[in-house]
Amino acid sequence: GQNIDQPTEMTATEGAIVQINCTYQTSGFNGLFWYQQHAGEAPTFLSYNVLDGLEEKGRFSSFLSRSKGYSYLLLKELQMKDSASYLCAAADSNYQLIWGAGTKLIIKP
Amino acid sequence: DTAVSQTPKYLVTQMGNDKSIKCEQNLGHDTMYWYKQDSKKFLKIMFSYNNKELIINETVPNRFSPKSPDKAHLNLHINSLELGDSAVYFCASSQDWGERTDTQYFGPGTRLTVL
């Protein structure tokens, strides 16, 4: 079956760095998305990786290893507004997104 | 301008009632989706339409019926509402389907509470 695993919850300190991991098992693979979802709001697009390596976008970076079925989202210089859930989603051979349950990130002052 | 909009934002209703949720996107996308997000925060795909044609129909009770009058609109009608239907329903859209991986853009969600 198809499956996405990510930690349920993580806690980090304002100003620090946090890495949120995601492992995936899909029938075929056509890329991996990270979305941010604040409480009571819609998911919003953060990043998309289809090739191995690190993609940097400001304070956020996303990494992909296709051979390991693994990705991570790296958040630097954490701010209180980064408190949210982070959803990992992999596109399968039919380009359908398989979603993880999300990682709730709590930022403490 | 709101890219993907849904109405209503909140919906509180009694068991057994019939209700509809409307979705519109002004992005010029060809594909639209309905997702259900339950209390455990899993996003579950329910339906997907490409150019008004149904392309994904997951295992969803037939009390749920989507309708796409044109490619900018995808409405969801729910008959005989049950307690387990309480969730947040998200509409989303993407440029294309089946030829590449496209980013999905989500509406603000409709929080449905069935009493």
Short mmCIF file of N, CA, C and O in Angstrom, two decimals, chain A residues 32-87:
data_model
loop_
_atom_site.label_atom_id
_atom_site.label_comp_id
_atom_site.label_asym_id
_atom_site.label_seq_id
_atom_site.Cartn_x
_atom_site.Cartn_y
_atom_site.Cartn_z
N LEU A 32 7.60 15.27 -4.43
CA LEU A 32 7.13 15.39 -3.05
C LEU A 32 6.89 16.86 -2.70
O LEU A 32 7.72 17.72 -3.01
N PHE A 33 5.76 17.10 -2.06
CA PHE A 33 5.36 18.45 -1.65
C PHE A 33 5.45 18.60 -0.14
O PHE A 33 5.22 17.66 0.61
N TRP A 34 5.73 19.83 0.27
CA TRP A 34 5.53 20.25 1.66
C TRP A 34 4.54 21.42 1.65
O TRP A 34 4.68 22.36 0.86
N TYR A 35 3.56 21.30 2.55
CA TYR A 35 2.58 22.35 2.75
C TYR A 35 2.60 22.77 4.21
O TYR A 35 2.87 21.97 5.11
N GLN A 36 2.27 24.04 4.44
CA GLN A 36 2.12 24.56 5.80
C GLN A 36 0.63 24.81 6.05
O GLN A 36 -0.07 25.32 5.17
N GLN A 37 0.16 24.42 7.23
CA GLN A 37 -1.23 24.66 7.58
C GLN A 37 -1.33 25.23 8.98
O GLN A 37 -1.07 24.53 9.96
N HIS A 38 -1.70 26.52 9.07
CA HIS A 38 -1.96 27.11 10.38
C HIS A 38 -3.33 26.64 10.85
O HIS A 38 -4.21 26.32 10.03
N ALA A 39 -3.49 26.62 12.16
CA ALA A 39 -4.72 26.13 12.76
C ALA A 39 -5.93 26.88 12.20
O ALA A 39 -5.95 28.11 12.18
N GLY A 40 -6.91 26.13 11.74
CA GLY A 40 -8.14 26.73 11.23
C GLY A 40 -8.02 27.33 9.84
O GLY A 40 -8.96 27.99 9.37
N GLU A 41 -6.89 27.09 9.19
CA GLU A 41 -6.69 27.66 7.85
C GLU A 41 -6.42 26.57 6.82
O GLU A 41 -6.31 25.40 7.15
N ALA A 42 -6.30 26.99 5.57
CA ALA A 42 -6.05 26.05 4.48
C ALA A 42 -4.56 25.73 4.39
O ALA A 42 -3.71 26.53 4.76
N PRO A 43 -4.23 24.54 3.87
CA PRO A 43 -2.82 24.26 3.57
C PRO A 43 -2.31 25.20 2.49
O PRO A 43 -3.03 25.51 1.53
N THR A 44 -1.08 25.66 2.65
CA THR A 44 -0.48 26.51 1.63
C THR A 44 0.85 25.90 1.19
O THR A 44 1.59 25.36 2.01
N PHE A 45 1.13 26.01 -0.08
CA PHE A 45 2.28 25.38 -0.70
C PHE A 45 3.59 25.99 -0.18
O PHE A 45 3.74 27.21 -0.08
N LEU A 46 4.54 25.11 0.18
CA LEU A 46 5.86 25.55 0.59
C LEU A 46 6.92 25.17 -0.45
O LEU A 46 7.73 25.99 -0.85
N SER A 47 6.95 23.87 -0.82
CA SER A 47 8.03 23.41 -1.69
C SER A 47 7.64 22.16 -2.44
O SER A 47 6.72 21.44 -2.05
N TYR A 48 8.38 21.92 -3.52
CA TYR A 48 8.20 20.72 -4.33
C TYR A 48 9.58 20.23 -4.75
O TYR A 48 10.39 21.00 -5.27
N ASN A 49 9.86 18.95 -4.49
CA ASN A 49 11.12 18.31 -4.92
C ASN A 49 10.80 17.10 -5.77
O ASN A 49 9.95 16.29 -5.40
N VAL A 50 11.50 16.98 -6.89
CA VAL A 50 11.37 15.76 -7.68
C VAL A 50 12.75 15.14 -7.94
O VAL A 50 12.86 13.94 -8.17
N LEU A 51 13.80 15.94 -7.85
CA LEU A 51 15.16 15.44 -8.01
C LEU A 51 15.83 15.38 -6.64
O LEU A 51 15.48 16.13 -5.73
N ASP A 52 16.81 14.48 -6.51
CA ASP A 52 17.56 14.39 -5.26
C ASP A 52 18.26 15.71 -4.96
O ASP A 52 18.77 16.38 -5.85
N GLY A 53 18.34 16.02 -3.67
CA GLY A 53 19.11 17.18 -3.28
C GLY A 53 18.31 18.16 -2.45
O GLY A 53 17.17 17.89 -2.06
N LEU A 54 18.94 19.27 -2.20
CA LEU A 54 18.39 20.29 -1.32
C LEU A 54 17.93 21.50 -2.14
O LEU A 54 18.65 22.00 -2.99
N GLU A 55 16.71 21.94 -1.85
CA GLU A 55 16.17 23.16 -2.48
C GLU A 55 16.00 24.19 -1.37
O GLU A 55 15.31 23.92 -0.40
N GLU A 56 16.63 25.34 -1.54
CA GLU A 56 16.55 26.36 -0.50
C GLU A 56 15.65 27.51 -0.95
O GLU A 56 15.74 27.96 -2.09
N LYS A 57 14.81 27.94 -0.01
CA LYS A 57 13.90 29.05 -0.32
C LYS A 57 13.79 29.89 0.94
O LYS A 57 12.94 29.67 1.80
N GLY A 58 14.66 30.86 1.07
CA GLY A 58 14.64 31.72 2.25
C GLY A 58 15.00 30.93 3.50
O GLY A 58 15.99 30.20 3.52
N ARG A 59 14.17 31.04 4.53
CA ARG A 59 14.45 30.34 5.78
C ARG A 59 14.10 28.85 5.71
O ARG A 59 14.46 28.08 6.57
N PHE A 60 13.37 28.48 4.64
CA PHE A 60 12.93 27.08 4.51
C PHE A 60 13.73 26.37 3.42
O PHE A 60 13.98 26.93 2.35
N SER A 61 14.10 25.13 3.70
CA SER A 61 14.77 24.29 2.71
C SER A 61 14.11 22.93 2.72
O SER A 61 13.63 22.48 3.77
N SER A 62 14.10 22.27 1.56
CA SER A 62 13.54 20.92 1.50
C SER A 62 14.52 20.01 0.79
O SER A 62 15.15 20.40 -0.21
N PHE A 63 14.65 18.79 1.33
CA PHE A 63 15.61 17.82 0.82
C PHE A 63 14.88 16.57 0.38
O PHE A 63 13.87 16.18 1.00
N LEU A 64 15.39 15.94 -0.66
CA LEU A 64 14.81 14.69 -1.14
C LEU A 64 15.89 13.66 -1.45
O LEU A 64 16.90 13.99 -2.07
N SER A 65 15.64 12.42 -1.01
CA SER A 65 16.44 11.28 -1.43
C SER A 65 15.48 10.24 -1.99
O SER A 65 14.75 9.58 -1.23
N ARG A 66 15.44 10.09 -3.30
CA ARG A 66 14.50 9.15 -3.93
C ARG A 66 14.87 7.71 -3.61
O ARG A 66 13.98 6.87 -3.39
N SER A 67 16.15 7.41 -3.52
CA SER A 67 16.56 6.03 -3.25
C SER A 67 16.16 5.59 -1.85
O SER A 67 15.89 4.41 -1.61
N LYS A 68 16.08 6.54 -0.93
CA LYS A 68 15.72 6.21 0.46
C LYS A 68 14.25 6.46 0.75
O LYS A 68 13.78 6.15 1.84
N GLY A 69 13.52 7.04 -0.20
CA GLY A 69 12.11 7.36 0.05
C GLY A 69 11.98 8.31 1.23
O GLY A 69 11.13 8.12 2.11
N TYR A 70 12.78 9.36 1.20
CA TYR A 70 12.93 10.22 2.38
C TYR A 70 13.04 11.67 1.97
O TYR A 70 13.67 12.02 0.97
N SER A 71 12.40 12.51 2.78
CA SER A 71 12.50 13.95 2.58
C SER A 71 12.53 14.62 3.94
O SER A 71 12.09 14.05 4.95
N TYR A 72 13.08 15.81 3.98
CA TYR A 72 12.93 16.62 5.19
C TYR A 72 12.72 18.07 4.83
O TYR A 72 13.12 18.54 3.77
N LEU A 73 12.06 18.76 5.75
CA LEU A 73 11.86 20.21 5.65
C LEU A 73 12.69 20.83 6.77
O LEU A 73 12.55 20.44 7.93
N LEU A 74 13.53 21.77 6.41
CA LEU A 74 14.41 22.42 7.38
C LEU A 74 13.96 23.87 7.55
O LEU A 74 13.85 24.61 6.56
N LEU A 75 13.67 24.25 8.76
CA LEU A 75 13.25 25.62 9.05
C LEU A 75 14.31 26.28 9.91
O LEU A 75 14.63 25.79 11.01
N LYS A 76 14.84 27.40 9.42
CA LYS A 76 15.90 28.10 10.16
C LYS A 76 15.34 29.37 10.80
O LYS A 76 14.29 29.87 10.38
N GLU A 77 16.07 29.87 11.77
CA GLU A 77 15.71 31.15 12.43
C GLU A 77 14.21 31.16 12.76
O GLU A 77 13.48 32.06 12.34
N LEU A 78 13.80 30.16 13.49
CA LEU A 78 12.38 29.97 13.76
C LEU A 78 11.73 31.21 14.37
O LEU A 78 12.30 31.88 15.24
N GLN A 79 10.53 31.48 13.88
CA GLN A 79 9.72 32.58 14.40
C GLN A 79 8.43 32.01 14.96
O GLN A 79 8.00 30.91 14.56
N MET A 80 7.81 32.75 15.85
CA MET A 80 6.57 32.28 16.48
C MET A 80 5.52 31.96 15.41
O MET A 80 4.73 31.03 15.55
N LYS A 81 5.52 32.72 14.32
CA LYS A 81 4.52 32.51 13.28
C LYS A 81 4.72 31.20 12.52
O LYS A 81 3.86 30.79 11.73
N ASP A 82 5.85 30.53 12.75
CA ASP A 82 6.09 29.23 12.11
C ASP A 82 5.34 28.10 12.83
O ASP A 82 5.34 26.96 12.35
N SER A 83 4.74 28.41 13.95
CA SER A 83 3.92 27.41 14.64
C SER A 83 2.75 27.04 13.74
O SER A 83 1.90 27.87 13.41
N ALA A 84 2.72 25.78 13.32
CA ALA A 84 1.73 25.32 12.34
C ALA A 84 1.91 23.83 12.18
O ALA A 84 2.83 23.23 12.76
N SER A 85 1.04 23.24 11.37
CA SER A 85 1.26 21.85 10.96
C SER A 85 1.92 21.85 9.60
O SER A 85 1.63 22.71 8.76
N TYR A 86 2.84 20.90 9.41
CA TYR A 86 3.55 20.79 8.14
C TYR A 86 3.21 19.44 7.52
O TYR A 86 3.45 18.40 8.12
N LEU A 87 2.62 19.50 6.33
CA LEU A 87 2.11 18.31 5.67
C LEU A 87 3.04 17.90 4.55
O LEU A 87 3.42 18.72 3.71
#
